Amino acid sequence: DAGVIQSPRHEVTEMGQEVTLRCKPISGHNSLFWYRQTMMRGLELLIYFNNNVPIDDSGMPEDRFSAKMPNASFSTLKIQPSEPRDSAVYFCASSFGASGGYEQFFGPGTRLTVL
Amino acid sequence: QKEVEQNSGPLSVPEGAIASLNCTYSDRGSQSFFWYRQYSGKSPELIMFIYSNGDKEDGRFTAQLNKASQYVSLLIRDSQPSDSATYLCAVTGNQFYFGTGTSLTVIP
């Protein structure tokens, strides 16, 4: 198995631009998580899906952030418009199970820089 | 109060020593507890999980859980330079929370 796949690995954009991050979970996993990691705040859960349905989006910072999971093998996290404070590493993780009680496998992350 | 607290470190131990990493959590309903290791510039990877009170050993790693004290720890015996990383404590119950991590350096 290729593991969790994320793209792009690095993204540099200017303030105000739209950013779309992509994730392909491990085949057979039915939960998908989006995290943001910064030095100041550590690893923060933004949203998680179970069976393609958003279960908890309380970590999404504001309306500029949105996430979708149109099918079991693909998810996107979109930021529109982007701001410099959105600069962080964004991780996608997947697990087999209906909640966080199972091991989560992380993708390599997308390093986002907003100028 | 944060849901999961860890001492950020850095923690430095000599090679061959025991490294002790600690974590406290606030949600008494928490059910599952995980330790992840994250090398610089890499993604977190699971090294241990524990669900029940007591100790759980896996090779050089021992996880300890005390639900009454809301405390979970990770011991690394015979520490190696390759253990140098940030260790993240994760706790799940109704929600899923990571601590901010403890940076460990093992000095050869």
Coordinates of N, CA and C in Angstrom, one line a residue:
Chain A
D1 N 0.9 -1.2 0.0 CA 0.0 0.0 0.0 C 0.9 1.2 0.0
A2 N 0.5 2.3 -0.8 CA 1.3 3.4 -0.9 C 1.2 4.3 0.3
G3 N 0.3 4.1 1.2 CA 0.1 5.0 2.4 C -0.8 6.1 2.0
V4 N -0.9 7.1 2.9 CA -1.7 8.3 2.6 C -0.9 9.2 1.7
I5 N -1.6 9.6 0.6 CA -0.9 10.5 -0.4 C -1.5 11.9 -0.3
Q6 N -0.6 12.8 -0.2 CA -1.0 14.2 -0.2 C -0.3 15.0 -1.3
S7 N -1.1 16.0 -1.9 CA -0.5 16.8 -2.9 C -1.1 18.2 -2.7
P8 N -0.3 19.3 -3.1 CA 1.1 19.2 -3.3 C 1.9 19.0 -2.1
R9 N 3.2 18.8 -2.1 CA 4.0 18.7 -0.9 C 4.4 20.0 -0.4
H10 N 4.6 21.0 -1.3 CA 4.9 22.4 -1.0 C 4.0 23.3 -1.8
E11 N 3.5 24.3 -1.1 CA 2.7 25.3 -1.8 C 3.1 26.7 -1.3
V12 N 3.5 27.6 -2.3 CA 3.8 29.0 -1.9 C 2.8 29.8 -2.7
T13 N 2.1 30.7 -2.0 CA 1.0 31.5 -2.7 C 1.0 32.8 -2.0
E14 N 0.3 33.7 -2.7 CA 0.2 35.1 -2.2 C -1.2 35.3 -1.4
M15 N -1.1 36.1 -0.5 CA -2.3 36.4 0.3 C -3.5 36.7 -0.6
G16 N -4.6 36.1 -0.3 CA -5.8 36.4 -1.1 C -6.1 35.3 -2.1
Q17 N -5.1 34.5 -2.4 CA -5.3 33.4 -3.4 C -6.0 32.2 -2.8
E18 N -6.6 31.4 -3.6 CA -7.3 30.2 -3.2 C -6.2 29.1 -3.2
V19 N -6.3 28.3 -2.2 CA -5.4 27.1 -2.0 C -6.2 25.9 -1.9
T20 N -5.9 24.8 -2.6 CA -6.5 23.5 -2.5 C -5.5 22.5 -2.2
L21 N -5.7 21.8 -1.1 CA -4.9 20.7 -0.7 C -5.6 19.4 -0.9
R22 N -4.9 18.3 -1.3 CA -5.6 17.1 -1.7 C -5.0 15.9 -0.9
C23 N -5.9 14.9 -0.7 CA -5.5 13.8 0.1 C -6.2 12.5 -0.5
K24 N -5.4 11.5 -0.6 CA -5.9 10.1 -0.9 C -5.7 9.2 0.3
P25 N -6.7 8.8 1.0 CA -6.5 7.9 2.2 C -6.1 6.5 1.8
I26 N -5.7 5.7 2.7 CA -5.3 4.3 2.5 C -6.6 3.6 2.2
S27 N -6.5 2.8 1.2 CA -7.7 2.0 0.7 C -8.2 1.1 1.8
G28 N -9.5 1.2 2.0 CA -10.2 0.4 3.1 C -10.4 1.2 4.4
H29 N -9.7 2.3 4.6 CA -9.9 3.1 5.7 C -11.2 3.9 5.6
N30 N -11.9 4.1 6.6 CA -13.2 4.8 6.5 C -13.3 6.1 7.3
S31 N -12.2 6.4 7.9 CA -12.1 7.7 8.6 C -10.9 8.5 8.0
L32 N -11.2 9.8 7.9 CA -10.1 10.7 7.3 C -10.1 12.0 8.2
F33 N -8.9 12.4 8.4 CA -8.6 13.6 9.3 C -7.8 14.6 8.6
W34 N -8.1 15.8 8.8 CA -7.2 16.9 8.4 C -6.7 17.7 9.6
Y35 N -5.3 17.8 9.7 CA -4.7 18.5 10.8 C -3.8 19.7 10.2
R36 N -3.6 20.6 11.1 CA -2.7 21.7 10.8 C -1.6 21.7 11.9
Q37 N -0.4 21.9 11.6 CA 0.7 21.9 12.6 C 1.5 23.1 12.4
T38 N 1.7 23.9 13.6 CA 2.6 25.0 13.6 C 3.4 24.9 14.9
M39 N 4.5 25.6 15.0 CA 5.3 25.6 16.2 C 4.6 26.1 17.4
M40 N 3.8 27.1 17.2 CA 3.1 27.7 18.3 C 1.9 26.9 18.8
R41 N 1.2 26.3 18.0 CA -0.1 25.6 18.4 C 0.0 24.1 18.3
G42 N 1.1 23.6 17.8 CA 1.2 22.1 17.7 C 0.3 21.6 16.6
L43 N -0.1 20.3 16.8 CA -1.0 19.6 15.8 C -2.4 19.8 16.2
E44 N -3.2 20.5 15.3 CA -4.6 20.8 15.6 C -5.5 20.0 14.6
L45 N -6.5 19.4 15.1 CA -7.5 18.7 14.3 C -8.4 19.7 13.7
L46 N -8.5 19.8 12.4 CA -9.4 20.7 11.7 C -10.8 20.1 11.5
I47 N -10.8 18.9 10.9 CA -12.1 18.2 10.6 C -11.8 16.8 10.4
Y48 N -12.8 15.9 10.8 CA -12.7 14.5 10.4 C -14.0 14.0 9.8
F49 N -13.8 13.1 8.9 CA -14.9 12.4 8.1 C -14.9 10.9 8.5
N50 N -16.1 10.4 8.5 CA -16.3 9.0 8.6 C -17.3 8.6 7.5
N51 N -16.9 7.6 6.8 CA -17.7 7.1 5.6 C -18.1 8.3 4.7
N52 N -17.1 9.2 4.5 CA -17.2 10.4 3.6 C -18.1 11.5 4.2
V53 N -18.6 11.3 5.4 CA -19.5 12.3 6.0 C -18.7 13.1 7.0
P54 N -18.8 14.5 7.0 CA -18.1 15.2 8.0 C -18.7 15.0 9.4
I55 N -17.9 14.6 10.4 CA -18.4 14.3 11.7 C -18.2 15.4 12.7
D56 N -17.0 16.0 12.6 CA -16.6 17.1 13.5 C -15.8 18.1 12.8
D57 N -16.3 19.3 12.6 CA -15.6 20.3 11.9 C -15.3 21.5 12.9
S58 N -15.4 21.2 14.2 CA -15.3 22.3 15.1 C -13.9 22.9 15.1
G59 N -12.9 22.2 14.6 CA -11.6 22.8 14.5 C -11.3 23.7 13.3
M60 N -12.2 23.7 12.4 CA -12.0 24.6 11.2 C -12.0 26.0 11.7
P61 N -10.9 26.7 11.4 CA -10.8 28.1 12.1 C -11.8 29.1 11.7
E62 N -12.3 29.1 10.5 CA -13.2 30.1 10.1 C -13.8 29.7 8.7
D63 N -14.7 30.6 8.2 CA -15.4 30.2 7.0 C -14.5 30.2 5.8
R64 N -13.3 30.7 5.9 CA -12.4 30.7 4.8 C -11.9 29.2 4.5
F65 N -12.1 28.4 5.5 CA -11.7 27.0 5.3 C -12.9 26.1 5.0
S66 N -12.7 25.2 4.0 CA -13.8 24.2 3.7 C -13.1 22.9 3.4
A67 N -13.8 21.8 3.6 CA -13.3 20.5 3.3 C -14.4 19.7 2.7
K68 N -14.0 18.8 1.8 CA -15.0 17.9 1.1 C -14.4 16.5 1.0
M69 N -15.3 15.6 1.0 CA -14.8 14.2 0.7 C -15.9 13.6 -0.2
P70 N -15.7 13.8 -1.5 CA -16.8 13.3 -2.4 C -16.9 11.8 -2.6
N71 N -15.8 11.1 -2.2 CA -15.8 9.6 -2.3 C -14.8 9.1 -1.3
A72 N -14.7 7.8 -1.2 CA -13.9 7.2 -0.2 C -12.4 7.3 -0.4
S73 N -12.0 7.7 -1.6 CA -10.6 7.8 -2.0 C -10.0 9.2 -2.2
F74 N -10.8 10.2 -1.8 CA -10.3 11.5 -2.1 C -11.0 12.6 -1.2
S75 N -10.1 13.5 -0.8 CA -10.6 14.6 0.0 C -9.8 15.9 -0.3
T76 N -10.5 17.0 -0.1 CA -9.8 18.3 -0.4 C -10.0 19.2 0.8
L77 N -9.0 20.0 1.1 CA -9.1 21.1 2.0 C -8.8 22.4 1.3
K78 N -9.8 23.3 1.3 CA -9.6 24.5 0.5 C -9.6 25.7 1.5
I79 N -8.7 26.7 1.1 CA -8.6 27.9 1.9 C -8.9 29.1 0.9
Q80 N -9.9 29.9 1.1 CA -10.2 30.9 0.2 C -10.9 32.1 0.9
P81 N -10.3 33.3 1.0 CA -8.9 33.6 0.5 C -7.9 33.2 1.6
S82 N -6.7 32.9 1.1 CA -5.6 32.6 2.1 C -5.0 33.8 2.7
E83 N -4.5 33.6 3.9 CA -3.8 34.7 4.7 C -2.5 34.2 5.2
P84 N -1.5 35.1 5.5 CA -0.2 34.7 6.0 C -0.3 33.8 7.2
R85 N -1.3 34.0 8.1 CA -1.4 33.2 9.3 C -1.8 31.8 9.0
D86 N -2.2 31.5 7.8 CA -2.5 30.1 7.4 C -1.3 29.3 7.1
S87 N -0.1 29.9 7.1 CA 1.1 29.2 6.8 C 1.3 28.2 7.9
A88 N 1.5 26.9 7.4 CA 1.6 25.8 8.4 C 1.9 24.6 7.5
V89 N 2.1 23.4 8.2 CA 2.1 22.1 7.6 C 0.7 21.5 7.8
Y90 N 0.1 21.1 6.7 CA -1.2 20.5 6.8 C -1.1 19.0 6.5
F91 N -1.5 18.2 7.5 CA -1.5 16.8 7.4 C -2.9 16.2 7.2
C92 N -2.9 15.1 6.4 CA -4.1 14.3 6.2 C -3.7 13.0 6.8
A93 N -4.7 12.4 7.5 CA -4.5 11.1 8.1 C -5.7 10.2 7.9
S94 N -5.5 8.9 7.9 CA -6.7 8.0 7.8 C -6.6 6.9 8.7
S95 N -7.7 6.3 9.1 CA -7.8 5.2 10.0 C -8.9 4.3 9.6
F96 N -8.9 3.1 10.2 CA -10.0 2.1 10.0 C -10.8 2.2 11.3
G97 N -11.9 2.7 11.3 CA -12.7 2.8 12.5 C -13.6 4.1 12.5
A98 N -14.6 4.1 13.3 CA -15.6 5.1 13.3 C -15.2 6.3 14.2
S99 N -14.1 6.2 14.9 CA -13.7 7.3 15.7 C -12.2 7.4 15.8
G100 N -11.7 8.2 16.7 CA -10.2 8.3 16.8 C -9.6 7.2 17.6
G101 N -10.3 6.2 17.9 CA -9.8 5.1 18.8 C -8.9 4.1 18.1
Y102 N -8.6 4.4 16.8 CA -7.8 3.5 16.0 C -6.5 4.2 15.6
E103 N -5.5 3.5 15.3 CA -4.3 4.1 14.8 C -4.5 5.0 13.6
Q104 N -4.0 6.2 13.6 CA -4.1 7.0 12.4 C -2.8 7.0 11.7
F105 N -2.9 6.9 10.4 CA -1.7 6.9 9.5 C -1.7 8.2 8.8
F106 N -0.5 8.9 8.9 CA -0.4 10.2 8.4 C 0.2 10.2 7.0
G107 N -0.2 11.2 6.2 CA 0.5 11.5 5.0 C 1.7 12.3 5.2
P108 N 2.5 12.6 4.2 CA 3.7 13.3 4.3 C 3.5 14.8 4.6
G109 N 2.3 15.3 4.4 CA 2.0 16.7 4.7 C 2.2 17.6 3.5
T110 N 1.6 18.8 3.6 CA 1.7 19.8 2.6 C 2.2 21.1 3.4
R111 N 3.4 21.6 3.0 CA 3.9 22.8 3.7 C 3.4 24.0 2.9
L112 N 2.5 24.7 3.5 CA 1.9 25.9 2.9 C 2.6 27.2 3.4
T113 N 3.0 28.0 2.5 CA 3.5 29.3 2.8 C 2.7 30.4 2.1
V114 N 2.1 31.3 2.9 CA 1.3 32.3 2.3 C 2.0 33.7 2.5
L115 N 2.4 34.3 1.4 CA 3.2 35.5 1.5 C 2.3 36.8 1.6
Chain B
Q1 N -7.3 25.8 30.1 CA -6.5 24.6 30.2 C -6.6 23.8 28.9
K2 N -5.5 23.4 28.4 CA -5.5 22.5 27.2 C -5.9 21.1 27.5
E3 N -6.5 20.5 26.5 CA -7.0 19.2 26.7 C -5.9 18.2 27.0
V4 N -4.8 18.3 26.3 CA -3.6 17.5 26.6 C -2.4 18.3 26.8
E5 N -1.7 18.1 27.9 CA -0.5 18.8 28.3 C 0.7 18.0 28.2
Q6 N 1.7 18.5 27.6 CA 3.1 17.8 27.6 C 4.1 18.9 27.9
N7 N 5.2 18.5 28.6 CA 6.3 19.3 28.8 C 7.0 19.4 27.4
S8 N 7.2 20.7 26.9 CA 7.8 20.8 25.6 C 9.2 20.5 25.5
G9 N 9.9 20.4 26.7 CA 11.3 20.1 26.7 C 12.1 21.4 26.3
P10 N 13.3 21.2 25.7 CA 13.8 19.9 25.3 C 14.3 19.0 26.4
L11 N 14.2 17.7 26.2 CA 14.7 16.7 27.1 C 15.9 16.1 26.5
S12 N 17.0 16.1 27.3 CA 18.2 15.5 26.8 C 18.7 14.4 27.7
V13 N 19.0 13.3 27.2 CA 19.5 12.1 27.9 C 20.7 11.5 27.2
P14 N 21.6 11.0 28.0 CA 22.7 10.3 27.4 C 22.3 9.0 26.7
E15 N 23.1 8.6 25.8 CA 22.8 7.3 25.1 C 22.9 6.2 26.2
G16 N 21.9 5.3 26.1 CA 21.8 4.1 27.0 C 20.9 4.4 28.2
A17 N 20.6 5.7 28.5 CA 19.8 6.0 29.6 C 18.3 5.8 29.3
I18 N 17.5 6.0 30.4 CA 16.0 5.9 30.2 C 15.5 7.3 30.0
A19 N 14.7 7.5 29.0 CA 14.0 8.7 28.8 C 12.5 8.6 29.2
S20 N 12.1 9.6 30.0 CA 10.7 9.5 30.5 C 9.9 10.7 30.0
L21 N 8.8 10.4 29.3 CA 8.0 11.5 28.7 C 6.6 11.4 29.3
N22 N 6.1 12.6 29.7 CA 4.8 12.6 30.4 C 3.8 13.4 29.7
C23 N 2.5 13.0 30.1 CA 1.4 13.7 29.4 C 0.2 13.6 30.4
T24 N -0.5 14.7 30.5 CA -1.7 14.8 31.3 C -2.9 15.2 30.4
Y25 N -4.1 14.8 30.7 CA -5.2 15.1 29.9 C -6.4 15.5 30.8
S26 N -7.3 16.3 30.2 CA -8.4 16.9 31.1 C -9.7 16.1 30.9
D27 N -9.9 15.4 29.8 CA -11.2 14.8 29.6 C -11.3 13.4 30.3
R28 N -12.1 13.3 31.4 CA -12.1 12.0 32.1 C -12.8 10.9 31.3
G29 N -13.5 11.3 30.2 CA -14.1 10.3 29.4 C -13.2 9.7 28.3
S30 N -11.9 10.2 28.3 CA -11.0 9.7 27.3 C -10.8 8.2 27.4
Q31 N -10.7 7.5 26.3 CA -10.7 6.1 26.3 C -9.4 5.5 25.7
S32 N -8.8 6.2 24.8 CA -7.7 5.6 24.1 C -6.5 6.6 24.1
F33 N -5.3 6.0 24.2 CA -4.1 6.9 24.4 C -3.0 6.4 23.5
F34 N -2.4 7.4 22.8 CA -1.4 7.0 21.8 C -0.2 7.9 22.0
W35 N 1.0 7.3 21.7 CA 2.2 8.0 21.6 C 2.7 7.9 20.1
Y36 N 2.9 9.1 19.5 CA 3.5 9.2 18.2 C 4.9 9.8 18.3
R37 N 5.7 9.4 17.4 CA 7.0 10.0 17.2 C 7.1 10.8 15.9
Q38 N 7.7 11.9 16.0 CA 7.8 12.8 14.8 C 9.2 13.3 14.6
Y39 N 9.9 12.8 13.6 CA 11.2 13.3 13.3 C 11.0 14.7 12.6
S40 N 12.0 15.5 12.7 CA 12.0 16.8 12.1 C 11.7 16.8 10.6
G41 N 10.7 17.5 10.2 CA 10.3 17.6 8.8 C 9.5 16.4 8.3
K42 N 9.2 15.5 9.2 CA 8.4 14.3 8.8 C 7.1 14.3 9.4
S43 N 6.3 13.3 9.1 CA 4.9 13.1 9.7 C 4.9 12.3 10.9
P44 N 4.0 12.4 11.8 CA 3.9 11.6 13.0 C 3.7 10.1 12.6
E45 N 4.3 9.2 13.4 CA 4.1 7.8 13.3 C 3.9 7.2 14.6
L46 N 2.9 6.3 14.7 CA 2.5 5.6 15.9 C 3.6 4.7 16.4
I47 N 3.9 4.8 17.7 CA 4.9 3.9 18.3 C 4.2 3.1 19.4
M48 N 3.2 3.6 20.1 CA 2.6 2.8 21.2 C 1.1 3.3 21.3
F49 N 0.2 2.4 21.8 CA -1.1 2.8 22.2 C -1.4 2.0 23.5
I50 N -2.3 2.6 24.3 CA -2.7 1.9 25.5 C -4.2 2.3 25.8
Y51 N -4.9 1.3 26.3 CA -6.3 1.5 26.6 C -6.7 1.3 28.0
S52 N -5.9 0.5 28.7 CA -6.2 0.1 30.1 C -5.2 0.6 31.1
N53 N -5.6 0.8 32.3 CA -4.7 1.2 33.3 C -3.5 0.2 33.5
G54 N -2.4 0.8 33.8 CA -1.2 -0.1 34.0 C -0.1 0.2 32.9
D55 N 0.7 -0.8 32.8 CA 1.9 -0.7 31.9 C 1.7 -1.6 30.6
K56 N 2.2 -1.1 29.5 CA 2.2 -1.9 28.3 C 3.6 -1.8 27.7
E57 N 4.3 -2.9 27.5 CA 5.7 -2.9 27.0 C 5.7 -3.4 25.6
D58 N 6.6 -2.7 24.8 CA 6.9 -3.2 23.4 C 8.3 -2.8 23.1
G59 N 9.1 -3.9 23.2 CA 10.6 -3.7 23.0 C 11.2 -2.7 24.0
R60 N 11.8 -1.7 23.6 CA 12.4 -0.7 24.5 C 11.4 0.3 25.0
F61 N 10.2 0.3 24.6 CA 9.2 1.3 24.9 C 8.2 0.7 25.9
T62 N 7.8 1.5 26.9 CA 6.8 1.1 27.9 C 5.8 2.3 28.0
A63 N 4.6 2.1 27.8 CA 3.5 3.1 28.0 C 2.9 2.8 29.4
Q64 N 2.6 3.8 30.1 CA 2.0 3.7 31.4 C 0.7 4.6 31.5
L65 N -0.4 4.1 32.0 CA -1.6 4.8 32.0 C -2.2 4.8 33.4
N66 N -2.6 5.9 33.9 CA -3.3 6.0 35.2 C -4.5 6.9 35.0
K67 N -5.6 6.3 34.8 CA -6.8 7.1 34.5 C -7.3 7.9 35.7
A68 N -7.1 7.4 36.9 CA -7.5 8.2 38.0 C -6.8 9.5 38.1
S69 N -5.5 9.5 37.8 CA -4.7 10.7 37.8 C -4.7 11.4 36.5
Q70 N -5.3 10.8 35.5 CA -5.4 11.4 34.1 C -4.0 11.7 33.6
Y71 N -3.2 10.6 33.6 CA -1.8 10.7 33.3 C -1.4 9.5 32.5
V72 N -0.6 9.8 31.4 CA 0.0 8.8 30.6 C 1.4 9.1 30.4
S73 N 2.3 8.1 30.4 CA 3.7 8.3 30.2 C 4.3 7.3 29.2
L74 N 5.5 7.7 28.7 CA 6.2 6.8 27.8 C 7.6 6.7 28.3
L75 N 8.1 5.5 28.5 CA 9.5 5.3 28.9 C 10.2 4.7 27.8
I76 N 11.4 5.2 27.5 CA 12.3 4.6 26.5 C 13.5 4.1 27.1
R77 N 13.7 2.8 27.1 CA 14.9 2.3 27.8 C 16.0 2.2 26.8
D78 N 17.3 2.2 27.3 CA 18.5 2.1 26.4 C 18.3 3.1 25.2
S79 N 18.2 4.3 25.6 CA 17.9 5.3 24.5 C 19.0 5.4 23.5
Q80 N 18.7 5.5 22.3 CA 19.6 5.6 21.1 C 19.5 7.0 20.5
P81 N 20.6 7.4 19.8 CA 20.5 8.7 19.1 C 19.4 8.7 18.1
S82 N 19.0 7.6 17.6 CA 17.9 7.5 16.6 C 16.6 7.8 17.2
D83 N 16.5 7.8 18.6 CA 15.3 8.1 19.3 C 15.1 9.6 19.3
S84 N 16.0 10.4 19.0 CA 15.9 11.8 19.0 C 14.8 12.3 18.1
A85 N 13.8 12.9 18.6 CA 12.6 13.3 17.9 C 11.7 14.0 18.8
T86 N 10.5 14.4 18.3 CA 9.5 15.0 19.1 C 8.4 13.9 19.3
Y87 N 8.0 13.7 20.6 CA 7.0 12.7 20.9 C 5.7 13.4 21.2
L88 N 4.7 12.9 20.5 CA 3.3 13.5 20.7 C 2.4 12.5 21.4
C89 N 1.8 13.0 22.4 CA 0.8 12.3 23.1 C -0.6 12.6 22.5
A90 N -1.4 11.6 22.3 CA -2.7 11.8 21.7 C -3.8 11.1 22.5
V91 N -4.9 11.7 22.7 CA -5.9 11.2 23.6 C -7.3 11.2 22.8
T92 N -8.0 10.2 22.9 CA -9.3 10.2 22.3 C -10.4 9.8 23.3
G93 N -11.6 10.4 23.1 CA -12.8 10.1 23.8 C -13.9 10.5 22.9
N94 N -14.6 11.6 23.3 CA -15.6 12.2 22.4 C -14.9 12.9 21.2
Q95 N -13.7 13.4 21.5 CA -12.9 14.1 20.5 C -11.5 13.6 20.5
F96 N -10.7 14.1 19.6 CA -9.4 13.6 19.4 C -8.4 14.7 19.6
Y97 N -7.5 14.6 20.5 CA -6.6 15.7 20.8 C -5.1 15.2 20.8
F98 N -4.2 16.1 20.3 CA -2.8 15.8 20.4 C -2.2 16.9 21.3
G99 N -1.2 16.5 22.1 CA -0.4 17.4 22.8 C 0.5 18.1 21.9
T100 N 1.2 19.1 22.4 CA 2.2 19.9 21.5 C 3.5 19.2 21.3
G101 N 3.7 18.1 22.1 CA 4.9 17.3 21.9 C 6.1 17.7 22.8
T102 N 6.9 16.7 23.1 CA 8.1 16.9 23.8 C 9.3 16.5 23.0
S103 N 10.2 17.5 22.9 CA 11.4 17.2 22.0 C 12.5 16.5 22.9
L104 N 12.9 15.3 22.3 CA 13.9 14.5 23.0 C 15.2 14.5 22.2
T105 N 16.3 14.7 22.8 CA 17.6 14.5 22.2 C 18.4 13.5 23.0
V106 N 18.9 12.5 22.3 CA 19.7 11.5 22.9 C 21.2 11.8 22.5
I107 N 22.0 12.0 23.5 CA 23.4 12.4 23.3 C 24.3 11.2 23.2
P108 N 25.0 11.1 22.1 CA 25.9 9.9 22.0 C 27.1 10.0 23.1

